[in-house]
mmCIF file of C-alpha atoms in Angstrom:
data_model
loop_
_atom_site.group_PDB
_atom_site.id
_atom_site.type_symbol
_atom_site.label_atom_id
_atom_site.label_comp_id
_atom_site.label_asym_id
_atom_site.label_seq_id
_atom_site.Cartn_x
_atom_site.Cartn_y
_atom_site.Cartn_z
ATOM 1 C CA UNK A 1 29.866 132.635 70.312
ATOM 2 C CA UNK A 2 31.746 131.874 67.519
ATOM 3 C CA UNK A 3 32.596 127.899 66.588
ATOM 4 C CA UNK A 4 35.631 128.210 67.069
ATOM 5 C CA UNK A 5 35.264 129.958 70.707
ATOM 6 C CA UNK A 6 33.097 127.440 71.645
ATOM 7 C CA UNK A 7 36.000 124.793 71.375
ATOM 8 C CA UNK A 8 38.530 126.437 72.682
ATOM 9 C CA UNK A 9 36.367 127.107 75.898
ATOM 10 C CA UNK A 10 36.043 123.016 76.184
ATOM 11 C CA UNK A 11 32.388 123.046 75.399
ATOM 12 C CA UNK A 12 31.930 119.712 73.241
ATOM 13 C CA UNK A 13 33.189 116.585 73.904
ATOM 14 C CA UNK A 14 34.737 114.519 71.117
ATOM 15 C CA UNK A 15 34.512 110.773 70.622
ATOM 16 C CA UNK A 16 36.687 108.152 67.963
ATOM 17 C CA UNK A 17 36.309 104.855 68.174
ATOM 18 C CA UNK A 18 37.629 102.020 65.618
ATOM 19 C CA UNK A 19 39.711 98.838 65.232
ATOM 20 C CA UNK A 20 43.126 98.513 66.478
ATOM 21 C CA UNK A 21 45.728 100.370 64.721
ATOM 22 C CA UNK A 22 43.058 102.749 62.655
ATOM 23 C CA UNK A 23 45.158 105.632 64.543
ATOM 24 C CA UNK A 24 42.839 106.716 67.040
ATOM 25 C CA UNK A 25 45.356 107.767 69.507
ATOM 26 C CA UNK A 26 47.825 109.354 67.203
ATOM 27 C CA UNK A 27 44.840 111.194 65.664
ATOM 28 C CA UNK A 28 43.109 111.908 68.778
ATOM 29 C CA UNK A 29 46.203 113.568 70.713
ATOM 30 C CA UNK A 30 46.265 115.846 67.787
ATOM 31 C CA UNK A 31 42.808 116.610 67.657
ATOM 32 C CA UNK A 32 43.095 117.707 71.258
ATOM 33 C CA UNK A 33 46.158 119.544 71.081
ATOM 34 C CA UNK A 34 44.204 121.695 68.626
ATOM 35 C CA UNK A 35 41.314 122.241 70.513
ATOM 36 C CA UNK A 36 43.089 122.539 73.860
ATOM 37 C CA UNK A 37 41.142 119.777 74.981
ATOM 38 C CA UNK A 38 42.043 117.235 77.378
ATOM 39 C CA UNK A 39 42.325 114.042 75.633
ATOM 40 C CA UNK A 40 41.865 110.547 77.782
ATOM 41 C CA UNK A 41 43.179 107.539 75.880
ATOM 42 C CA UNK A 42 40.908 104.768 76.874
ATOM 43 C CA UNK A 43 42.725 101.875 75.669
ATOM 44 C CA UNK A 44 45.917 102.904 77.574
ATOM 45 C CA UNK A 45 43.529 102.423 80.965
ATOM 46 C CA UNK A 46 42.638 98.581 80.166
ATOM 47 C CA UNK A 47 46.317 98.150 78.856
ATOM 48 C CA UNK A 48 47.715 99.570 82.127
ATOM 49 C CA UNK A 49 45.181 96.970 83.829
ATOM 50 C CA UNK A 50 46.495 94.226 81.768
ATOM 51 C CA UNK A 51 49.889 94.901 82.541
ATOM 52 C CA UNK A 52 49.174 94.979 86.261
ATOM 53 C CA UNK A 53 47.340 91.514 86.218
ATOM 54 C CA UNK A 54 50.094 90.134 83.754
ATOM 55 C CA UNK A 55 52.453 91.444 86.126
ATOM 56 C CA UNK A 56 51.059 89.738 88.897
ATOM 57 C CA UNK A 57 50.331 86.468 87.282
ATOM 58 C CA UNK A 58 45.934 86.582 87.409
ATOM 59 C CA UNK A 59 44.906 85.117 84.433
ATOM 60 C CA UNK A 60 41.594 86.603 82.701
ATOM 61 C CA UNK A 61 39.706 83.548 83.784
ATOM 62 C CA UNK A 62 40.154 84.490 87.135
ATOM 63 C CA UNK A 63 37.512 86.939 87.398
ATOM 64 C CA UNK A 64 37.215 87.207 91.517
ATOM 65 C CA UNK A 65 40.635 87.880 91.218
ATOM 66 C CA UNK A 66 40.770 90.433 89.065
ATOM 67 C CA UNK A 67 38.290 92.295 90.586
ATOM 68 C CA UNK A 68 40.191 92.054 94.013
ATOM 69 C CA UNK A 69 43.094 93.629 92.500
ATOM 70 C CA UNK A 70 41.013 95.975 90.668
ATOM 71 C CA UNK A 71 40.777 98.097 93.507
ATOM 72 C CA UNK A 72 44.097 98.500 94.399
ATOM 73 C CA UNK A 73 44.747 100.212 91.224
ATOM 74 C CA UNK A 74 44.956 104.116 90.973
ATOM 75 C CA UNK A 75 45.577 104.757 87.053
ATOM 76 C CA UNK A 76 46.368 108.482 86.001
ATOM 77 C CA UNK A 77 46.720 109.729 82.455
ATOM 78 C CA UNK A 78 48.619 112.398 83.002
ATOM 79 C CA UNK A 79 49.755 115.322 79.747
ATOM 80 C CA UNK A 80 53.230 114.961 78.538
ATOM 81 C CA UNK A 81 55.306 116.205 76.057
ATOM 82 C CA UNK A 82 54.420 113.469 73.819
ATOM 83 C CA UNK A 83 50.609 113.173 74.395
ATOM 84 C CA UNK A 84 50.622 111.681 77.229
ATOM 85 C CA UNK A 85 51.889 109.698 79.976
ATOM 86 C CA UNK A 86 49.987 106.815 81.923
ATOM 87 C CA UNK A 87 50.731 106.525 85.738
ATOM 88 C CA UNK A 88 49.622 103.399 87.074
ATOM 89 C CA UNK A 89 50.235 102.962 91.119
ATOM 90 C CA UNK A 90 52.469 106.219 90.787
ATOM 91 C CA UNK A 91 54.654 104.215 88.188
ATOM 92 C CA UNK A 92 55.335 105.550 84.854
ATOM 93 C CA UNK A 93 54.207 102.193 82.552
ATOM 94 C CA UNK A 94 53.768 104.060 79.398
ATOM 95 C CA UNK A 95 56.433 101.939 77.444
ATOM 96 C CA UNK A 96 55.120 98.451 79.045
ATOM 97 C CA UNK A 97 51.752 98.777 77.907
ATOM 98 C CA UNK A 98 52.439 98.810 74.174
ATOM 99 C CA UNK A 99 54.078 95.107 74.612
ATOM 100 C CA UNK A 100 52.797 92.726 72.135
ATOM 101 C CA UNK A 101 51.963 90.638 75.326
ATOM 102 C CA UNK A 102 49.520 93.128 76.385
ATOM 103 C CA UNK A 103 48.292 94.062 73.201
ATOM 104 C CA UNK A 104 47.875 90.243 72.675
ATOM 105 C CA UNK A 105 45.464 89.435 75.539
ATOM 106 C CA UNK A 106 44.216 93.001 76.534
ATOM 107 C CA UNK A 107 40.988 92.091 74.754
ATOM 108 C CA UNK A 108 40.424 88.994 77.287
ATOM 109 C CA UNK A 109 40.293 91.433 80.459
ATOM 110 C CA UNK A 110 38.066 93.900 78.550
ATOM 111 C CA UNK A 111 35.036 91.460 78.243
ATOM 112 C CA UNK A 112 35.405 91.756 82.400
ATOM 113 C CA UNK A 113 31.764 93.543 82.734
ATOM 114 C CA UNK A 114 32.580 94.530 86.007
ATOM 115 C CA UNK A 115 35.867 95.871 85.139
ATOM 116 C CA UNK A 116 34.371 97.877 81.901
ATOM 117 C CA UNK A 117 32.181 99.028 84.351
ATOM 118 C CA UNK A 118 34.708 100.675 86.539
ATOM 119 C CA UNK A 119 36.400 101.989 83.728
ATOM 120 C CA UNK A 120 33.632 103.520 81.948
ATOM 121 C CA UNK A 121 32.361 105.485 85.547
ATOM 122 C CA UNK A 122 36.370 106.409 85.612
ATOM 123 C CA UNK A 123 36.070 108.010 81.978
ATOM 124 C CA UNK A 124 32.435 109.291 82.018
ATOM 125 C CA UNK A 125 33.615 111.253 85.039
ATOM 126 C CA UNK A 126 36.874 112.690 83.351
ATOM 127 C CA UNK A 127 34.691 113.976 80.607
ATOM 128 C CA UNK A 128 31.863 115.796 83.117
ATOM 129 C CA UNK A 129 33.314 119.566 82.163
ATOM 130 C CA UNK A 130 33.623 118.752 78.521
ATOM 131 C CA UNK A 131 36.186 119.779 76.380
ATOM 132 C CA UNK A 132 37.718 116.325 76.284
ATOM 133 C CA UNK A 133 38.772 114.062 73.075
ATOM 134 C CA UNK A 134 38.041 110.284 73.735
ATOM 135 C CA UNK A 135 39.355 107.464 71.893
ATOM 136 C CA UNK A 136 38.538 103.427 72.088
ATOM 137 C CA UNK A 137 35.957 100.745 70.947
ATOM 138 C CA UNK A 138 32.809 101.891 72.478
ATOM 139 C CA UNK A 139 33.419 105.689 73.273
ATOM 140 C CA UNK A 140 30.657 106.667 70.938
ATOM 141 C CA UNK A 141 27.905 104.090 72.073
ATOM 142 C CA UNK A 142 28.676 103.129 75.829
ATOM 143 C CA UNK A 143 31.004 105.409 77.337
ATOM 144 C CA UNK A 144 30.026 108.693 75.955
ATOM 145 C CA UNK A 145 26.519 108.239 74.316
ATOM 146 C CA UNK A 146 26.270 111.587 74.291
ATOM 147 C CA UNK A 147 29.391 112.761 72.695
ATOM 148 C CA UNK A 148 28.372 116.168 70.355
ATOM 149 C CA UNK A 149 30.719 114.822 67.567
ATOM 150 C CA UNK A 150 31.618 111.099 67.232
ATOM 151 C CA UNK A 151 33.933 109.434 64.549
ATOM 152 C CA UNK A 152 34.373 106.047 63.570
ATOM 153 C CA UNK A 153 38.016 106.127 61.944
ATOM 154 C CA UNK A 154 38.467 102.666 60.010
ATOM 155 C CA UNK A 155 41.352 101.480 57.567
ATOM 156 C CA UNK A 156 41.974 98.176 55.566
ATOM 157 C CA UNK A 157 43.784 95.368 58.062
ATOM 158 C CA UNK A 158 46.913 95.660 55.475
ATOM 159 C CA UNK A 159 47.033 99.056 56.009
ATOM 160 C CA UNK A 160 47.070 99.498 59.556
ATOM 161 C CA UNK A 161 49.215 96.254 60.110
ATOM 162 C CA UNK A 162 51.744 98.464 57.976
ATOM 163 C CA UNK A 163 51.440 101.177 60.294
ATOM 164 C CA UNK A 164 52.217 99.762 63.099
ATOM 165 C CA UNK A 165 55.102 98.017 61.737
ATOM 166 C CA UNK A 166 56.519 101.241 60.682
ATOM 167 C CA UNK A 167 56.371 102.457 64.686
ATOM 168 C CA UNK A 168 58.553 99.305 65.637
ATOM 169 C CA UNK A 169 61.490 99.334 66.999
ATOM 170 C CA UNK A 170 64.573 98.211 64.485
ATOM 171 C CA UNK A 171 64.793 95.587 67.492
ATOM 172 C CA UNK A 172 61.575 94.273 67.042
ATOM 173 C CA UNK A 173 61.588 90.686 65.171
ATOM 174 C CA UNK A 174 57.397 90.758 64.692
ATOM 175 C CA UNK A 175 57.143 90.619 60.382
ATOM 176 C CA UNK A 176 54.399 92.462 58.595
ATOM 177 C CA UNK A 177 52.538 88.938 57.428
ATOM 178 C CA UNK A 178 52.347 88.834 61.841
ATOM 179 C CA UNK A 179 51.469 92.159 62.495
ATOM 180 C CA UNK A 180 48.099 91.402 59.800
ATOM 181 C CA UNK A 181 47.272 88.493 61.149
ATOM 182 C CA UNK A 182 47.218 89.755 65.075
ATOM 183 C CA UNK A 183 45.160 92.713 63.820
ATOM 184 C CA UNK A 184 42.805 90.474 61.817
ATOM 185 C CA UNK A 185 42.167 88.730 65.248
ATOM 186 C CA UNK A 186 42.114 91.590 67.621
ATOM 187 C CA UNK A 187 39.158 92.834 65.239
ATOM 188 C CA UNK A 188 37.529 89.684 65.633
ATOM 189 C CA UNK A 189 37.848 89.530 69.523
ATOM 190 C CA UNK A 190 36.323 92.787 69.621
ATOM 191 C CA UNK A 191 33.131 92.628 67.681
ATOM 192 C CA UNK A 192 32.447 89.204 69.283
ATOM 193 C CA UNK A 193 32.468 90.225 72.639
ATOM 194 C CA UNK A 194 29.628 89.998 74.677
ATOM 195 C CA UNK A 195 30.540 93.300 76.817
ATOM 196 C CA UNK A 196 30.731 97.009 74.505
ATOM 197 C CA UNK A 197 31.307 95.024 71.097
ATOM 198 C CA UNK A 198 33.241 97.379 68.733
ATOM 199 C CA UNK A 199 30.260 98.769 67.108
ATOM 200 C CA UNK A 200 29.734 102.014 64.793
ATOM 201 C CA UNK A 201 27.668 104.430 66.662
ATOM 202 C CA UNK A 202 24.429 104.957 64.514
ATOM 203 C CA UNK A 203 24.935 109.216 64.897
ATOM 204 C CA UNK A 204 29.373 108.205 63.811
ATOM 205 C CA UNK A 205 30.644 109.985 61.181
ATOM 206 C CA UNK A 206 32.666 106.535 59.407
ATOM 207 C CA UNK A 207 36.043 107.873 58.357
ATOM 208 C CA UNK A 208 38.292 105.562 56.339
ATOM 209 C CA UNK A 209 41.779 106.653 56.337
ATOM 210 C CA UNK A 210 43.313 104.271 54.154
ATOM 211 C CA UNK A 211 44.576 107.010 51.532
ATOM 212 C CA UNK A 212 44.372 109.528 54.066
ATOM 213 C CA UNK A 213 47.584 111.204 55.964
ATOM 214 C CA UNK A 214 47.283 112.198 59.768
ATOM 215 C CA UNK A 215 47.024 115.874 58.524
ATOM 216 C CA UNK A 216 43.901 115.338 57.110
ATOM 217 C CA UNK A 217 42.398 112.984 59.250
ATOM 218 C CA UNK A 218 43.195 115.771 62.011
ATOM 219 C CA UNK A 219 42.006 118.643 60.535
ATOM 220 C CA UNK A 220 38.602 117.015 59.004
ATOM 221 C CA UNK A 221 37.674 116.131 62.606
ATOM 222 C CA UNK A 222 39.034 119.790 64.490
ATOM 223 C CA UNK A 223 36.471 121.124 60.950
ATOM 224 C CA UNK A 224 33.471 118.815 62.085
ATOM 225 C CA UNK A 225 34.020 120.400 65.740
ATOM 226 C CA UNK A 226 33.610 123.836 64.332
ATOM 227 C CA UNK A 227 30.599 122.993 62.376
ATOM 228 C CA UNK A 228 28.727 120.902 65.020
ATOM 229 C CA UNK A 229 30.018 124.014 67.447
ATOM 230 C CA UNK A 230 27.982 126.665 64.700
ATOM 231 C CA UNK A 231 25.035 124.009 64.807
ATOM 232 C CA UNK A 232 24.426 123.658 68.619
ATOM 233 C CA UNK A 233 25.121 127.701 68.429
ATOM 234 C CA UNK A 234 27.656 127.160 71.578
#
């Protein structure tokens, strides 16, 4: 079977992990889309849980709590037009999740270890047929260990800071110097965290997309699928 065959017919399962705003999501959406894989955005399933707790006033701390209301939760990524579209209770919180409250404390409910864990089984189970592109901070070492190809897509803080301020709203009163410096401690929230630290998988091909456009990001990772799809001999 040709490498190419072989992805189309969902045989490899792709994971990208990296800091916030290294355009994981943007890239992996495209990546899929490509492939005709499925693609599961990971972060948008602790963001939706965020926004759910925030929502109903449980602070992080409260652990028992959260674990109550954990179980009430149904959360559904389901394909859109746009990438995708994330159901949570039935309701369409796609919009919600990208608040810069959630983004702000998201981190906090993520060192949950019971809560990783139920979102991990959640994910491990969407990717059981394959053919699925996974993005997050421990795809490639916790949640997929077993991934065929796995990326580690990186950028300078200044740089992605100045990506996501060019995806804000004209609204939006958040300044670049504000943007760097709630990156700079997002990073540091996730590596110190005791729970799936953001960690380079030791088999992750480290991309660095500082100079790079999405374009080439995208097609050097639908290239390594190809290749790893030639090596495996799919």
């Amino acid at each position: 079977m040709t490498s190419q065959k072989a992805a189309e017919n969902g045989r490899l399962n792709v994971a990208i992990d990296g800091p916030a705003g290294a355009g994981k999501s943007t890239v992996a959406r495209r990546v899929a889309s490509e492939l005709s894989y499925i693609y599961v955005d990971t972060g948008a399933m602790y963001r939706a849980v965020t926004y759910y707790m925030l929502r109903h006033e449980i602070e992080p701390e409260d652990v028992n709590s959260v674990l109550k209301h954990l179980r009430e939760l149904s959360i559904e990524l389901v394909p859109d037009l746009n990438g995708q579209k994330v159901l949570l209770n039935g309701e369409d919180v796609s919009g919600p999740i990208r608040s810069r409250e959630v983004t702000g404390i998201v981190s906090l409910y993520s060192q949950i270890e019971d809560l990783r864990t139920h979102l991990v089984e959640l994910q491990r189970v969407m990717a059981l047929r394959k053919g699925v592109v996974m993005d997050g901070r421990d795809i490639g070492t916790t949640v997929l260990p077993d991934a065929e190809v796995k990326i580690f897509m990186t950028a300078s803080v200044k740089e992605r800071a100045l990506r996501r301020f060019n995806e804000l709203e004209k609204t939006d009163d958040l300044t670049l110097e504000q943007l760097e410096s709630d990156i700079a401690a997002r990073d540091k929230l996730d590596q110190e965290r005791e729970i799936s630290p953001l960690r380079q998988a030791d088999d992750a091909i480290v991309l660095d997309t500082t100079s790079m456009s999405i374009d080439e990001v995208v097609e050097y990772i639908v290239s390594r699928c190809y290749e790893v799809g030639r090596e495996v001999d799919l």
